[in-house]
CSV table of C-alpha atoms and ligand atoms in Angstrom, one decimal:
chain,number,residue,atom,x,y,z
A,234,ALA,CA,0.1,0.1,0.0
A,235,ALA,CA,1.2,3.6,-0.6
A,236,ARG,CA,2.4,5.2,2.3
A,237,GLY,CA,1.4,8.7,1.8
A,238,ALA,CA,1.2,11.5,4.6
A,239,GLY,CA,-0.7,9.8,7.7
A,240,ALA,CA,-1.0,6.6,5.9
A,241,GLY,CA,-1.5,3.8,8.5
A,242,VAL,CA,-0.5,5.8,12.0
A,243,LEU,CA,-3.7,5.1,13.6
A,244,GLN,CA,-4.2,1.7,11.9
A,245,GLY,CA,-6.5,-0.6,14.1
A,246,ARG,CA,-7.1,2.1,16.8
A,247,ARG,CA,-10.6,3.1,18.0
A,248,VAL,CA,-11.1,6.8,17.8
A,249,LEU,CA,-14.1,8.7,19.5
A,250,ILE,CA,-14.7,12.0,18.2
A,251,THR,CA,-17.2,15.0,19.2
A,252,ALA,CA,-18.2,17.8,16.8
A,253,GLY,CA,-20.2,20.7,16.0
A,254,PRO,CA,-22.2,23.1,18.5
A,255,THR,CA,-24.9,21.7,21.2
A,256,LEU,CA,-28.0,23.5,20.7
A,257,GLU,CA,-30.1,24.0,24.2
A,258,ASP,CA,-33.9,24.7,23.8
A,259,ILE,CA,-35.6,27.3,25.4
A,260,ASP,CA,-38.8,26.2,24.0
A,261,PRO,CA,-39.9,24.6,20.7
A,262,VAL,CA,-38.5,27.2,18.3
A,263,ARG,CA,-35.8,29.0,20.1
A,264,PHE,CA,-32.5,27.5,21.4
A,265,VAL,CA,-29.1,29.0,23.1
A,266,GLY,CA,-25.9,27.8,21.2
A,267,ASN,CA,-22.4,28.0,20.6
A,268,ARG,CA,-20.9,28.9,17.1
A,269,SER,CA,-19.2,25.8,15.2
A,270,SER,CA,-19.6,24.7,11.8
A,271,GLY,CA,-18.5,21.4,12.9
A,272,LYS,CA,-15.9,21.3,10.1
A,273,MET,CA,-12.8,20.7,12.1
A,274,GLY,CA,-14.2,17.9,13.8
A,275,PHE,CA,-15.3,16.1,10.8
A,276,ALA,CA,-12.1,17.1,9.4
A,277,VAL,CA,-10.2,15.1,12.1
A,278,ALA,CA,-12.5,12.3,11.7
A,279,ALA,CA,-11.9,11.8,8.2
A,280,ALA,CA,-8.2,11.9,8.9
A,281,ALA,CA,-8.6,9.7,11.8
A,282,ARG,CA,-10.1,7.2,9.1
A,283,ALA,CA,-7.5,7.8,6.4
A,284,ALA,CA,-4.8,6.9,9.1
A,285,GLY,CA,-6.7,3.5,9.5
A,286,ALA,CA,-8.7,4.3,12.8
A,287,GLU,CA,-12.0,3.2,13.5
A,288,VAL,CA,-14.0,6.3,14.0
A,289,THR,CA,-17.3,7.0,15.6
A,290,LEU,CA,-18.2,10.9,15.4
A,291,VAL,CA,-20.9,12.4,17.8
A,292,SER,CA,-22.1,15.3,15.9
A,293,GLY,CA,-24.2,18.4,17.1
A,294,PRO,CA,-26.5,20.0,14.6
A,295,VAL,CA,-23.9,20.7,11.7
A,296,SER,CA,-24.7,20.6,7.8
A,297,LEU,CA,-21.9,18.6,6.6
A,298,PRO,CA,-21.8,15.0,4.8
A,299,THR,CA,-20.7,11.9,6.8
A,300,PRO,CA,-16.9,11.3,6.2
A,301,ASP,CA,-16.5,7.8,4.3
A,302,GLY,CA,-16.2,5.0,6.7
A,303,VAL,CA,-17.2,6.9,9.8
A,304,THR,CA,-19.8,5.9,12.1
A,305,ARG,CA,-22.0,9.1,12.8
A,306,ILE,CA,-24.2,9.5,15.7
A,307,ASP,CA,-26.2,12.7,15.7
A,308,VAL,CA,-27.5,14.7,18.9
A,309,ARG,CA,-28.6,17.8,19.8
A,310,SER,CA,-27.9,18.9,23.3
A,311,ALA,CA,-25.0,18.8,25.5
A,312,GLN,CA,-26.5,16.1,27.9
A,313,GLN,CA,-27.9,13.8,24.7
A,314,MET,CA,-24.1,14.4,23.7
A,315,HIS,CA,-22.7,13.4,26.9
A,316,GLN,CA,-24.9,10.3,26.9
A,317,ALA,CA,-24.0,9.3,23.3
A,318,VAL,CA,-20.1,9.7,24.3
A,319,PHE,CA,-20.4,7.4,27.6
A,320,ALA,CA,-22.4,4.7,25.4
A,321,ALA,CA,-19.9,4.8,22.9
A,322,LEU,CA,-16.8,5.4,25.0
A,323,PRO,CA,-16.0,1.6,26.0
A,324,GLY,CA,-12.8,0.1,24.2
A,325,GLN,CA,-11.9,3.3,22.8
A,326,ASP,CA,-8.1,4.0,22.3
A,327,VAL,CA,-8.6,7.9,21.6
A,328,PHE,CA,-11.0,10.6,22.5
A,329,ILE,CA,-11.0,14.0,20.8
A,330,ALA,CA,-13.5,16.5,22.1
A,331,ALA,CA,-13.5,18.6,19.3
A,332,ALA,CA,-17.5,19.6,19.7
A,333,ALA,CA,-18.3,23.5,20.9
A,334,VAL,CA,-20.3,22.4,23.9
A,335,ALA,CA,-22.9,24.8,25.3
A,336,ASP,CA,-21.4,25.3,28.8
A,337,TYR,CA,-24.9,26.4,30.1
A,338,ARG,CA,-28.7,25.3,29.3
A,339,PRO,CA,-32.0,26.8,29.8
A,340,ALA,CA,-32.8,25.6,33.6
A,341,GLU,CA,-36.7,25.1,32.7
A,342,PRO,CA,-37.2,24.4,28.7
A,343,LEU,CA,-40.8,25.5,27.9
A,344,ALA,CA,-43.0,22.7,26.2
A,345,GLN,CA,-45.1,25.6,24.1
A,346,LYS,CA,-43.5,28.5,22.3
A,347,ARG,CA,-43.2,31.6,24.7
A,348,LYS,CA,-45.1,34.4,22.8
A,349,LYS,CA,-43.7,37.9,22.8
A,350,ALA,CA,-44.5,39.8,25.8
A,351,GLY,CA,-42.7,42.7,27.8
A,352,GLU,CA,-39.4,44.8,26.9
A,353,THR,CA,-37.2,42.3,28.5
A,354,TRP,CA,-36.7,38.3,29.1
A,355,GLN,CA,-34.8,36.5,31.8
A,356,ILE,CA,-33.6,33.1,31.1
A,357,ASP,CA,-31.7,31.0,34.0
A,358,LEU,CA,-29.2,28.9,32.8
A,359,VAL,CA,-27.6,26.1,34.7
A,360,LEU,CA,-24.4,24.5,34.2
A,361,ASN,CA,-24.0,21.5,31.3
A,362,PRO,CA,-21.6,18.4,32.3
A,363,ASP,CA,-18.1,18.6,31.4
A,364,ILE,CA,-18.1,15.7,28.6
A,365,LEU,CA,-14.1,16.1,28.2
A,366,ALA,CA,-13.5,16.6,31.7
A,367,GLU,CA,-15.6,13.5,32.7
A,368,VAL,CA,-14.1,11.4,30.4
A,369,ALA,CA,-10.5,12.2,31.5
A,370,ALA,CA,-11.5,11.0,35.0
A,371,ARG,CA,-12.2,7.8,34.4
A,372,PRO,CA,-10.0,5.1,35.6
A,373,GLN,CA,-9.6,3.2,32.5
A,374,ARG,CA,-9.4,6.2,29.8
A,375,PRO,CA,-8.2,6.4,26.5
A,376,PHE,CA,-5.5,8.9,25.1
A,377,ILE,CA,-7.4,12.5,25.5
A,378,VAL,CA,-7.2,15.3,23.4
A,379,GLY,CA,-9.2,18.6,24.0
A,380,PHE,CA,-9.7,21.8,21.8
A,381,ALA,CA,-9.7,25.4,23.1
A,382,ALA,CA,-11.0,28.2,21.2
A,383,GLU,CA,-9.1,31.6,22.8
A,384,THR,CA,-9.3,35.2,21.7
A,385,ASN,CA,-6.2,36.2,24.2
A,386,ASP,CA,-3.3,34.5,26.4
A,387,VAL,CA,-3.8,31.5,24.1
A,388,GLU,CA,-1.0,29.3,25.4
A,389,ALA,CA,-1.8,29.9,29.1
A,390,HIS,CA,-5.3,29.3,28.6
A,391,ALA,CA,-4.8,26.2,26.9
A,392,ARG,CA,-2.3,24.6,29.0
A,393,ASP,CA,-4.3,25.6,32.1
A,394,LYS,CA,-7.0,23.3,30.4
A,395,LEU,CA,-4.8,20.8,29.6
A,396,ARG,CA,-3.8,20.8,33.5
A,397,ARG,CA,-7.1,21.0,35.1
A,398,LYS,CA,-9.1,18.7,32.8
A,399,ARG,CA,-6.1,16.3,33.0
A,400,LEU,CA,-5.8,15.9,29.3
A,401,ASP,CA,-2.6,14.4,27.1
A,402,MET,CA,-3.1,17.0,24.8
A,403,ILE,CA,-4.6,20.3,23.7
A,404,ALA,CA,-5.4,22.1,20.4
A,405,ALA,CA,-5.9,25.5,20.5
A,406,ASN,CA,-7.5,27.7,18.0
A,407,HIS,CA,-6.7,31.2,18.0
A,408,VAL,CA,-10.3,32.8,17.6
A,409,GLY,CA,-10.2,36.3,15.8
A,410,GLN,CA,-6.9,35.6,13.5
A,411,PRO,CA,-7.6,36.2,10.1
A,412,GLY,CA,-8.5,33.3,8.2
A,413,CYS,CA,-8.9,31.1,11.3
A,414,GLY,CA,-11.8,29.4,13.1
A,415,PHE,CA,-15.4,29.0,13.2
A,416,GLU,CA,-17.3,29.0,9.6
A,417,SER,CA,-13.7,29.2,8.1
A,418,CYS,CA,-12.3,26.4,5.9
A,419,ASP,CA,-9.0,27.2,7.0
A,420,ASN,CA,-7.2,27.1,10.5
A,421,ALA,CA,-4.1,26.8,12.6
A,422,LEU,CA,-3.6,25.2,15.8
A,423,SER,CA,-1.0,25.4,18.6
A,424,VAL,CA,-0.9,22.0,20.3
A,425,TYR,CA,0.5,21.4,23.7
A,426,TRP,CA,1.0,18.7,26.0
A,427,GLN,CA,2.7,18.2,29.6
A,428,ASP,CA,6.4,18.8,28.8
A,429,GLY,CA,5.9,20.0,24.9
A,430,GLY,CA,4.1,21.4,22.0
A,431,GLU,CA,3.9,21.9,18.5
A,432,GLU,CA,2.6,24.8,16.0
A,433,ILE,CA,0.2,23.4,12.9
A,434,ALA,CA,0.6,26.8,10.2
A,435,LEU,CA,-2.7,28.1,8.7
A,436,ALA,CA,-3.9,25.8,5.9
A,437,ASP,CA,-7.2,24.2,5.1
A,438,LYS,CA,-8.8,22.2,7.8
A,439,SER,CA,-8.1,18.5,6.1
A,440,ALA,CA,-4.5,19.5,6.1
A,441,VAL,CA,-4.4,20.6,9.6
A,442,ALA,CA,-6.4,17.7,10.7
A,443,ALA,CA,-3.9,15.3,9.0
A,444,GLN,CA,-0.9,16.7,10.8
A,445,LEU,CA,-3.0,16.7,14.1
A,446,VAL,CA,-3.5,12.9,13.8
A,447,GLU,CA,0.2,12.5,13.0
A,448,CYS,CA,0.9,14.4,16.2
A,449,ILE,CA,-1.5,12.4,18.1
A,450,ALA,CA,0.1,8.8,16.9
A,451,ARG,CA,3.4,10.2,17.8
A,452,ARG,CA,2.5,11.3,21.4
A,453,MET,CA,0.4,8.0,21.8
A,454,GLU,CA,3.6,6.2,20.9
A,455,ALA,CA,5.9,8.1,23.0
A,456,ALA,CA,3.4,7.7,26.2
A,457,GLY,CA,3.9,4.0,25.3
B,1574,CTP,N1,-15.9,20.5,26.4
B,1574,CTP,C1,-16.8,19.5,27.0
B,1574,CTP,N2,-17.9,19.6,27.5
B,1574,CTP,C2,-18.4,20.8,27.9
B,1574,CTP,C3,-17.7,21.8,27.6
B,1574,CTP,C4,-16.4,21.7,26.9
B,1574,CTP,O1,-16.4,18.3,26.4
B,1574,CTP,N3,-19.3,21.0,28.6
B,1574,CTP,C5,-14.7,20.2,25.8
B,1574,CTP,C6,-14.7,20.9,24.4
B,1574,CTP,O2,-15.1,20.0,23.4
B,1574,CTP,C7,-13.2,21.3,24.2
B,1574,CTP,C8,-12.6,21.6,25.5
B,1574,CTP,O3,-13.8,21.0,26.3
B,1574,CTP,O4,-12.4,20.1,23.8
B,1574,CTP,C9,-12.6,23.1,26.0
B,1574,CTP,O5,-13.8,24.0,25.8
B,1574,CTP,P1,-14.0,24.9,26.2
B,1574,CTP,O6,-14.9,25.6,26.1
B,1574,CTP,O7,-12.6,26.0,25.6
B,1574,CTP,O8,-13.6,24.9,28.0
B,1574,CTP,P2,-14.5,25.2,28.6
B,1574,CTP,O9,-13.7,24.5,30.2
B,1574,CTP,O10,-15.8,25.5,28.7
B,1574,CTP,O11,-13.9,26.7,29.6
B,1574,CTP,P3,-14.3,28.4,28.8
B,1574,CTP,O12,-15.6,28.2,27.6
B,1574,CTP,O13,-14.6,29.1,29.8
B,1574,CTP,O14,-13.0,29.0,28.1
B,1575,CA,CA1,-16.8,26.4,27.1
């Protein structure tokens, strides 16, 4: 077989990936959510598959085709994503959390549409489970990769998340840099682990994803 970039570096590994936003319903026609196209997570799923992995992709609402050979599970809310991730977790070798999970959800979603009334509207929000931190807290855990979208002090915030959530690796996006992040097709990542790091230069998300997958494979090898 051809040994192109990334070919086979995750051969036979099982990889679980979250992608896209989560949407938290206020009522049947309104929601609170995060900005995310899902492109980065889907590109990572395709790259992991191309590297020989058996890939399960848990996705929030996005309008993207499922990458070839990838098992996709669609969810809407953070609670649904949490449930789907834990159901798929046994036997996984790698967990990559690329989803933009809503940190909070409406405390009391309404069964019926709220009619317009009054000058203001207060909505109480309650904290969602931290899917990534919970996976990392398991005794039998896979190799764990988080993402961080930061606007400022990128390395400090990313390293703080790496430590606090007990991750093996974190990939940081510089939000607000030209050509980077969100709906864009291009991205650049700063990847950090406990005693090192690596820059992945601005390129289309599939090229960046392939480099991230190579980096994960190298770190897994180094960790034994
Ligand atoms: N994440 C998750 N579940 C959540 C929140 C975040 O799995 N409820 C994951 C994301 O998929 C990402 C990582 O945690 O891989 C970091 O997300 P981020 O929003 O940057 O971190 P938070 O801890 O929520 O911190 P903050 O939003 O305050 O920066
Ligand atoms: Ca968050």
